[in-house]
């Protein structure tokens, strides 16, 4: 593969999944029992043979850096290239912009200047997807595009705001951008927050817009839509976007479907993540577990159904966990009943506590909530 | 090469023939254990937690399978540029090569390797034991007592004592007698096959032993008795905790099943002493809508749609709808297809139990008496209704 | 183990006897070169820059010296958990072991190793060549031409052609003839001993060749001619750039001295293709108040208090006050003491030239004619005034 | 060695070496041809067997993170522990406080809480020293001290401000602290900005002083001097403190003394640093180099004396470099004459330029100075 480097912005998060993360950036939100959102963007790049990835840090740097460690799991613990930690711009604790802040890139022009790679892939961390970036890159080269926008063609399930979307001709060339408000049943090309671009062009854009630093990168593309050859590449398979607590819960529950598990986790392209050495999960003699995804190191004596258990969760005898997400090292004590609840890491639910949310309005329990 | 205080030499040469078909393709230390581990993980994790950064692994076998499992040692934090894990098969000189003659000969043949680190102490380990141990404490005692050799020892039941190397000590712990598998043991303190030697002393002893005609070049049979006779200071280090030799099919099965106890002797949940392992990054296990799971250990990457009970289910195993597994150990990537049955069995890696097949004996009264059914790696149990 | 597109197998078995005492203790690939490198650094760096992450190194020798130099491969960014560098000495089976019979036999004996990565292509390399090359370009051409085998080749002076494997091609670059060291070469295109094979095809060829009585099991003598005869698609890849076989003392000396040219053929300063090396972290070189340094390459950790000219001074060398070194190669940690002289010499690692000693021939007119003086590793030149 | 973890603050720098660093934190200032200041503190910890070191980042994180990479050179590229990157507190671009900001530690209490180590070593990066931390630790344990302050006994060469120093009894127990203004020839125990303390005690101090977060840690010790058993440990060998451009230049020139080279770089404890793969240095036929420290990858055709050359410096024919520090990848063109000058990295000095500073007032040339 031609020399290509990656940039992943973790300094990002519209409609922050309220409560789930205790100020964790979206990039560091745990997903599907053992992953973090960042793993998808990072694995997609590594699986396409990219060996240098810049990570733009959010203002709270620890969760991201702790997860990445020395980068070994992604084969990025390298002498040359590998993981390059980049500083994000200060934009308050909850950045509002839905995309790449131009300023985040401006702050790190030296990373782009000091590299001989011809192409750059930009991505953020809001999507659950296992995609073949090589295909997008081959199309980019074949078509001689200036920019390839990675999109997902979706049928709107209800009237929905899609933000800025690309309007294309039949072969996928972008004509212009517009704010989309799709009707139910309408087909929409949703932007996957991922771009392939020549490094030099990206630098030109950065240098050419020094004074509007707080602008979103997509806005810049809109300005130049008529002058640049922008093409879309449509992701063929599963695509799960997370932009709120509710979409986080929906995407999580989709992971219980075997065909989605198969596509995301059992194909030739592996989703890589930090390895923590936990023993296998132990099911007690009277445990009852159904239709659930269970990570290692759990201890289950109670009832679990339609749920996702992260590492080290303990479900005591007589506890019932239904349609829940139980994060790392939580303890659900005997007799407790949880339904439609997200319990964030290290939380302890006291005996006989009963908490029920609604499927369309899940509850979030944090460690400090004192339940 | 910087000088090291100590390095470890792990004897992983055992042919494992008493483990039958399970070790036909895999060296014993690489045999899967406890759902997600391999036997050698325990020794290597112990090394890592004891801050040993250089380990030589002595193996008779074509080393590449072990090589590809151990890789560069990163699973155990042993991937340091000036130490690390080194696999040391017998060496072929201009005159040809031959297998190591005994445990002591294996170390003797690698004197150059050890010398290159100029260690003060050498820790000798066996690759087929299951236990969590901090060797640093043993080294501290070795130094405090000014010992020439320290032998780690554990109390075993008197009736089993004649299967071990038995140690008799004076009240200070100094070894006054060492008998390899004595018919009438006068102590129940058994050597665990773990020794700390002053390297200078060990080197001389190995050279002397190598020159002795008729020696079996074995630590327990030759080296320790010789040093005792010479009046060297040998001490016993009393180990408290779980320790199990899994050299036979029965003890291997037993050790796995012990993990299902409510309070297993071996603590895998100790945050201060995690057991490291090289495992592929797989998604969490999925337990299907109609599955039944009771008293089992289940590893990542499993898909359980049928019923499992009292079993150890390793990484990547699939149990189809309607299948039943009881009192069994399923090694990695075993597939149990629709309506198949597995009773009191061990299935090798990537073994397949075809639909409606039965492996093992169904009748409950027969199970206790019957021996353990074993299916080799990649073997297929199928066609007929009985294996 | 994930499937790999390609892996490299590096033939590092050469005894290096033509390099005399320099390779008495060290395998040829580990011999120091160019002030801070070792010969094998060039091939391993090429692999790294070509994005090959799995390299098997075939060696006849007791591998631990090479082992300790290569470590876990981190110097070359080859320390990946699912690939990495593996040293593959001859294997000892239950029936004993023997050395590799030839280059092809060495690969044949490691078919299992290669199979475990399921590569589509295998790159075969030699461990004693000095050159910078991106093998990816060669692979691209191999794929573009739909070749079965691609042989990297370079134009050599006609008068030297009979020392090489000589390739004759058609206008498309397809090899129509391959002659190992022909007396009357009909081309000056020489094989560099670098091949890309489709692994499936190579495996079959190795098995066929192994079964042939009388075969020397050599790539140049047996495998390539056999495949040509069978009508397989063999292509030549024309390499442009510096390439040097340093298998003799003269060529080794020459290649070092070429680095002192104002524009050396080998570019060590290419930022896109740095040559990686395992070197200890030493302070910068210190040039003393009375030192004279002229036309020299000097590595880190040197202390130069005397005079040096037209020489390659490796890592950690000390030149005392009053000492003089000319037209020489000083390997790592050589010490030249007060008022000693070194002329047109190669000093082995940790060699010592005692005060007032002279190594080599002082008279300038003699120097050109005289052979190169060589001092073995750790040797001491001293006592008398002439070595 | 008992379980001990380290914390190194890079968020620090009184009297910032003006001009040398282009906003680099003191931790990332290049020193002695191939090192960075951080290497000394980090190597001293690693050489004492410490396997977990928290690095408190400065506001400009790149120079420190680029240098550390995956931590391999310091054997800290580990699964457990190893390098732990900690966030520094925001304190403007040029932090004014000369010591550990209590707030920097407060921000990272979870690092201290989530660790089972019994002891913590705190250090900053202002000293050039190769010391045996084990000795200090053994003394700490033997004496049953609450805190061991690492100090260097110095004879004041001139009247000088020493900041807060410890006043001790004969056996080294601290009686109290005072602001010292030493006279020439007077012996002073200068604080080396390094402390050994029990982890629990450090946490108690952090929790007990939640409201005075911008305070220096030394000030806290002063408050508690009478209640805590504080002992000093005096560094036996070379100790070079850097707190200004001039002391940076002095310490650098001291590196030309063979006995100091020997002590710092050739003993049993190695100073570890990032490895960059540069070829050996090439001396041309007419080069003239004397009494200089020269790093790898340089190309020298001119005259160099009493100077320090960093990696990749090029000295063209006819150029003269006297009593200078030439940083990474600088080019001194033909005929240029430099004396008592520090040239910072990547700078190019044009042909025939003449720049002379004074030994007691060195000039600093930066890339953007346009000379």
PDB file of C-alpha atoms in Angstrom, chain D residues 257-363:
ATOM      1  CA  UNK D 257      35.855  17.314  31.265  1.00  0.00           C
ATOM      2  CA  UNK D 258      36.836  13.636  30.949  1.00  0.00           C
ATOM      3  CA  UNK D 259      36.413  12.921  34.671  1.00  0.00           C
ATOM      4  CA  UNK D 260      32.813  14.161  34.558  1.00  0.00           C
ATOM      5  CA  UNK D 261      32.118  12.193  31.355  1.00  0.00           C
ATOM      6  CA  UNK D 262      33.466   9.138  33.093  1.00  0.00           C
ATOM      7  CA  UNK D 263      31.311   9.557  36.150  1.00  0.00           C
ATOM      8  CA  UNK D 264      28.105  10.392  34.320  1.00  0.00           C
ATOM      9  CA  UNK D 265      28.275   8.093  31.319  1.00  0.00           C
ATOM     10  CA  UNK D 266      30.740   5.272  31.880  1.00  0.00           C
ATOM     11  CA  UNK D 267      29.833   3.853  35.275  1.00  0.00           C
ATOM     12  CA  UNK D 268      27.660   0.840  35.978  1.00  0.00           C
ATOM     13  CA  UNK D 269      24.487   2.936  35.832  1.00  0.00           C
ATOM     14  CA  UNK D 270      23.762   4.007  32.281  1.00  0.00           C
ATOM     15  CA  UNK D 271      21.965   7.203  31.333  1.00  0.00           C
ATOM     16  CA  UNK D 272      19.336   5.923  28.921  1.00  0.00           C
ATOM     17  CA  UNK D 273      17.893   7.993  26.107  1.00  0.00           C
ATOM     18  CA  UNK D 274      15.908   7.709  22.921  1.00  0.00           C
ATOM     19  CA  UNK D 275      17.832   5.941  20.170  1.00  0.00           C
ATOM     20  CA  UNK D 276      17.783   7.609  16.759  1.00  0.00           C
ATOM     21  CA  UNK D 277      19.500   5.684  14.047  1.00  0.00           C
ATOM     22  CA  UNK D 278      22.146   7.984  12.708  1.00  0.00           C
ATOM     23  CA  UNK D 279      25.343   6.885  10.989  1.00  0.00           C
ATOM     24  CA  UNK D 280      28.753   7.558  12.537  1.00  0.00           C
ATOM     25  CA  UNK D 281      30.112  11.058  12.246  1.00  0.00           C
ATOM     26  CA  UNK D 282      32.266  11.823   9.241  1.00  0.00           C
ATOM     27  CA  UNK D 283      35.358  13.998   9.553  1.00  0.00           C
ATOM     28  CA  UNK D 284      36.554  15.414   6.241  1.00  0.00           C
ATOM     29  CA  UNK D 285      40.206  15.437   5.169  1.00  0.00           C
ATOM     30  CA  UNK D 286      40.798  19.001   6.329  1.00  0.00           C
ATOM     31  CA  UNK D 287      38.614  19.121   9.432  1.00  0.00           C
ATOM     32  CA  UNK D 288      40.124  20.269  12.704  1.00  0.00           C
ATOM     33  CA  UNK D 289      38.346  19.264  15.901  1.00  0.00           C
ATOM     34  CA  UNK D 290      39.623  19.724  19.438  1.00  0.00           C
ATOM     35  CA  UNK D 291      38.283  19.287  22.946  1.00  0.00           C
ATOM     36  CA  UNK D 292      34.726  18.704  21.776  1.00  0.00           C
ATOM     37  CA  UNK D 293      31.866  16.325  22.306  1.00  0.00           C
ATOM     38  CA  UNK D 294      30.438  15.221  18.952  1.00  0.00           C
ATOM     39  CA  UNK D 295      27.279  13.185  18.482  1.00  0.00           C
ATOM     40  CA  UNK D 296      26.560  10.788  15.617  1.00  0.00           C
ATOM     41  CA  UNK D 297      25.503  11.721  12.110  1.00  0.00           C
ATOM     42  CA  UNK D 298      27.538  14.926  11.938  1.00  0.00           C
ATOM     43  CA  UNK D 299      29.547  16.000   8.935  1.00  0.00           C
ATOM     44  CA  UNK D 300      32.583  18.084   9.796  1.00  0.00           C
ATOM     45  CA  UNK D 301      34.794  19.875   7.312  1.00  0.00           C
ATOM     46  CA  UNK D 302      35.567  22.966   9.355  1.00  0.00           C
ATOM     47  CA  UNK D 303      37.095  23.835  12.702  1.00  0.00           C
ATOM     48  CA  UNK D 304      35.455  22.953  16.012  1.00  0.00           C
ATOM     49  CA  UNK D 305      36.884  23.524  19.444  1.00  0.00           C
ATOM     50  CA  UNK D 306      35.554  23.432  23.007  1.00  0.00           C
ATOM     51  CA  UNK D 307      32.110  22.779  21.661  1.00  0.00           C
ATOM     52  CA  UNK D 308      29.221  20.349  21.800  1.00  0.00           C
ATOM     53  CA  UNK D 309      27.698  19.105  18.560  1.00  0.00           C
ATOM     54  CA  UNK D 310      24.320  17.374  18.583  1.00  0.00           C
ATOM     55  CA  UNK D 311      23.162  14.789  16.043  1.00  0.00           C
ATOM     56  CA  UNK D 312      23.317  15.632  12.395  1.00  0.00           C
ATOM     57  CA  UNK D 313      25.145  18.948  12.715  1.00  0.00           C
ATOM     58  CA  UNK D 314      26.984  20.003   9.566  1.00  0.00           C
ATOM     59  CA  UNK D 315      30.104  22.178   9.837  1.00  0.00           C
ATOM     60  CA  UNK D 316      31.139  23.261   6.369  1.00  0.00           C
ATOM     61  CA  UNK D 317      34.697  23.834   5.244  1.00  0.00           C
ATOM     62  CA  UNK D 318      36.144  27.058   6.579  1.00  0.00           C
ATOM     63  CA  UNK D 319      33.504  27.429   9.278  1.00  0.00           C
ATOM     64  CA  UNK D 320      34.786  27.995  12.815  1.00  0.00           C
ATOM     65  CA  UNK D 321      32.870  26.927  15.896  1.00  0.00           C
ATOM     66  CA  UNK D 322      34.442  27.868  19.216  1.00  0.00           C
ATOM     67  CA  UNK D 323      32.952  27.376  22.663  1.00  0.00           C
ATOM     68  CA  UNK D 324      29.532  26.732  21.162  1.00  0.00           C
ATOM     69  CA  UNK D 325      26.586  24.374  21.520  1.00  0.00           C
ATOM     70  CA  UNK D 326      25.244  23.361  18.122  1.00  0.00           C
ATOM     71  CA  UNK D 327      21.964  21.487  18.351  1.00  0.00           C
ATOM     72  CA  UNK D 328      20.373  18.834  16.163  1.00  0.00           C
ATOM     73  CA  UNK D 329      20.528  19.189  12.382  1.00  0.00           C
ATOM     74  CA  UNK D 330      22.057  22.665  12.330  1.00  0.00           C
ATOM     75  CA  UNK D 331      24.180  23.706   9.402  1.00  0.00           C
ATOM     76  CA  UNK D 332      27.065  26.128   9.919  1.00  0.00           C
ATOM     77  CA  UNK D 333      27.918  27.290   6.417  1.00  0.00           C
ATOM     78  CA  UNK D 334      31.368  27.895   4.988  1.00  0.00           C
ATOM     79  CA  UNK D 335      33.267  30.788   6.438  1.00  0.00           C
ATOM     80  CA  UNK D 336      30.858  31.380   9.317  1.00  0.00           C
ATOM     81  CA  UNK D 337      32.472  32.115  12.672  1.00  0.00           C
ATOM     82  CA  UNK D 338      30.628  31.396  15.909  1.00  0.00           C
ATOM     83  CA  UNK D 339      31.961  31.932  19.393  1.00  0.00           C
ATOM     84  CA  UNK D 340      30.080  31.532  22.678  1.00  0.00           C
ATOM     85  CA  UNK D 341      26.853  30.807  20.875  1.00  0.00           C
ATOM     86  CA  UNK D 342      24.031  28.297  21.336  1.00  0.00           C
ATOM     87  CA  UNK D 343      22.417  27.395  18.013  1.00  0.00           C
ATOM     88  CA  UNK D 344      19.061  25.671  18.505  1.00  0.00           C
ATOM     89  CA  UNK D 345      17.875  22.783  16.419  1.00  0.00           C
ATOM     90  CA  UNK D 346      17.369  22.845  12.673  1.00  0.00           C
ATOM     91  CA  UNK D 347      18.919  26.296  12.397  1.00  0.00           C
ATOM     92  CA  UNK D 348      21.062  27.271   9.439  1.00  0.00           C
ATOM     93  CA  UNK D 349      23.828  29.808   9.805  1.00  0.00           C
ATOM     94  CA  UNK D 350      24.560  31.497   6.481  1.00  0.00           C
ATOM     95  CA  UNK D 351      28.033  31.656   4.912  1.00  0.00           C
ATOM     96  CA  UNK D 352      30.499  34.104   6.402  1.00  0.00           C
ATOM     97  CA  UNK D 353      28.180  35.082   9.246  1.00  0.00           C
ATOM     98  CA  UNK D 354      30.140  36.106  12.324  1.00  0.00           C
ATOM     99  CA  UNK D 355      28.452  35.902  15.716  1.00  0.00           C
ATOM    100  CA  UNK D 356      30.357  36.156  18.957  1.00  0.00           C
ATOM    101  CA  UNK D 357      28.874  36.114  22.421  1.00  0.00           C
ATOM    102  CA  UNK D 358      30.734  36.429  25.685  1.00  0.00           C
ATOM    103  CA  UNK D 359      31.539  33.433  27.889  1.00  0.00           C
ATOM    104  CA  UNK D 360      29.458  35.016  30.632  1.00  0.00           C
ATOM    105  CA  UNK D 361      26.714  36.044  28.257  1.00  0.00           C
ATOM    106  CA  UNK D 362      26.165  33.521  25.499  1.00  0.00           C
ATOM    107  CA  UNK D 363      24.075  34.278  22.449  1.00  0.00           C
TER     108      UNK D 363
END
